[in-house]
Amino acid sequence: MTRSDLDELVLRRLSAGEADPILVADFQALSMAPRLSEMLSESVQGRPVFQIDPIGVLSGTHLYVPLPELAAACADEFLRSGADQGHVFVIGHCSSSALSLRVADLLASSRPVTALLVQPAWVDDELVQAKFDEYLAKFGPAPHSCPDLDADPGAVVAAMEQLFRDEVTALAAGRNLTGAMGAFSDLIVWYRGWLAFLLACRNDTSIEQAVGRAAVTVLSDSPSTVEVKGLSRDAYQVVELPTPQPAGAIKPELAEFIATHVGPH
């Protein structure tokens, strides 16, 4: 797959500046809450902040894209933006950590880069299956087994989407909601894209060979147990967050701490 094949990938520049740039791997939740990149663009003065969301690719014509290819497309689009100078901070929160590490490593081949991982989470079978079950349950109580995650990834994602559509069709027929099928379809595509991304992270078994060139800093509320996949403990810095952080959307207080930690450059 070539870079031109990933034409749904869109980089947004959220703020201008001449200082060292910040790139945030940022996924829009199903809410009106602002993204981390948006909060940072308001908090960090004089720093260009970029937002990139690969879920657009996985919600379009591509059912599945391996994580190294997603990372290469992200890095390429960032460089095409003209941000080819200065020390880059690549920020990833939770499940976006694996992607952020790969992007940071690619950019570090030609410039100073720091991967800043906030509450990093490493995707495994349990997480993919739990998200599949969570999304399926929103359409009805009928249980379905998660497709075999070791099968062809494109077929796995297609099977997940079909199960969602079958449940929505049954729900709409039972409650006379056929007129709302368009909204349901948009929701299914978002679920499919997010699950495809999680599956790509789960399948990225070569991360140990990919990381190592960028500096890595971890922000965590459990510094004694946090780990970075593929790196030994002495290969990254850990900074303790000032307060425990609940799962889910990033709160403004956490975004402010991240902005302070990145600091002026």
JSON list of C-alpha atoms in Angstrom, two decimals, residues 6 16 24 30 32 34 42 62-64 96 103 111 131 135 144-145 147 195 198-199 202-203 209 224 231 255 257:
[
{"chain": "A", "resi": 6, "resn": "LEU", "atom": "CA", "xyz": [-4.28, 6.56, 2.38]},
{"chain": "A", "resi": 16, "resn": "ALA", "atom": "CA", "xyz": [0.87, 28.66, 14.52]},
{"chain": "A", "resi": 24, "resn": "VAL", "atom": "CA", "xyz": [-0.73, 14.82, 18.66]},
{"chain": "A", "resi": 30, "resn": "LEU", "atom": "CA", "xyz": [-18.29, 10.13, 20.39]},
{"chain": "A", "resi": 32, "resn": "MET", "atom": "CA", "xyz": [-18.57, 17.03, 22.16]},
{"chain": "A", "resi": 34, "resn": "PRO", "atom": "CA", "xyz": [-12.57, 18.91, 23.10]},
{"chain": "A", "resi": 42, "resn": "GLU", "atom": "CA", "xyz": [-4.85, 27.01, 23.42]},
{"chain": "A", "resi": 62, "resn": "HIS", "atom": "CA", "xyz": [-9.76, 0.71, 4.05]},
{"chain": "A", "resi": 63, "resn": "LEU", "atom": "CA", "xyz": [-11.04, -1.89, 6.48]},
{"chain": "A", "resi": 64, "resn": "TYR", "atom": "CA", "xyz": [-7.58, -2.44, 7.93]},
{"chain": "A", "resi": 96, "resn": "SER", "atom": "CA", "xyz": [-2.51, 5.80, 20.74]},
{"chain": "A", "resi": 103, "resn": "VAL", "atom": "CA", "xyz": [5.78, 8.06, 14.31]},
{"chain": "A", "resi": 111, "resn": "ARG", "atom": "CA", "xyz": [15.86, 15.38, 13.81]},
{"chain": "A", "resi": 131, "resn": "LYS", "atom": "CA", "xyz": [-14.50, -3.05, 23.07]},
{"chain": "A", "resi": 135, "resn": "TYR", "atom": "CA", "xyz": [-20.16, -1.73, 21.09]},
{"chain": "A", "resi": 144, "resn": "HIS", "atom": "CA", "xyz": [-22.06, -12.90, 19.82]},
{"chain": "A", "resi": 145, "resn": "SER", "atom": "CA", "xyz": [-18.53, -14.23, 20.00]},
{"chain": "A", "resi": 147, "resn": "PRO", "atom": "CA", "xyz": [-14.33, -13.03, 15.54]},
{"chain": "A", "resi": 195, "resn": "LEU", "atom": "CA", "xyz": [-11.72, -1.56, 16.37]},
{"chain": "A", "resi": 198, "resn": "LEU", "atom": "CA", "xyz": [-7.02, -1.43, 18.08]},
{"chain": "A", "resi": 199, "resn": "LEU", "atom": "CA", "xyz": [-6.53, -4.60, 16.04]},
{"chain": "A", "resi": 202, "resn": "ARG", "atom": "CA", "xyz": [-2.63, -5.65, 18.84]},
{"chain": "A", "resi": 203, "resn": "ASN", "atom": "CA", "xyz": [-1.02, -7.12, 15.72]},
{"chain": "A", "resi": 209, "resn": "GLN", "atom": "CA", "xyz": [12.51, -3.53, 16.67]},
{"chain": "A", "resi": 224, "resn": "SER", "atom": "CA", "xyz": [6.03, 2.21, 39.64]},
{"chain": "A", "resi": 231, "resn": "LEU", "atom": "CA", "xyz": [11.84, -0.67, 25.80]},
{"chain": "A", "resi": 255, "resn": "ALA", "atom": "CA", "xyz": [-4.00, 18.91, 29.33]},
{"chain": "A", "resi": 257, "resn": "PHE", "atom": "CA", "xyz": [-0.08, 19.54, 33.01]}
]
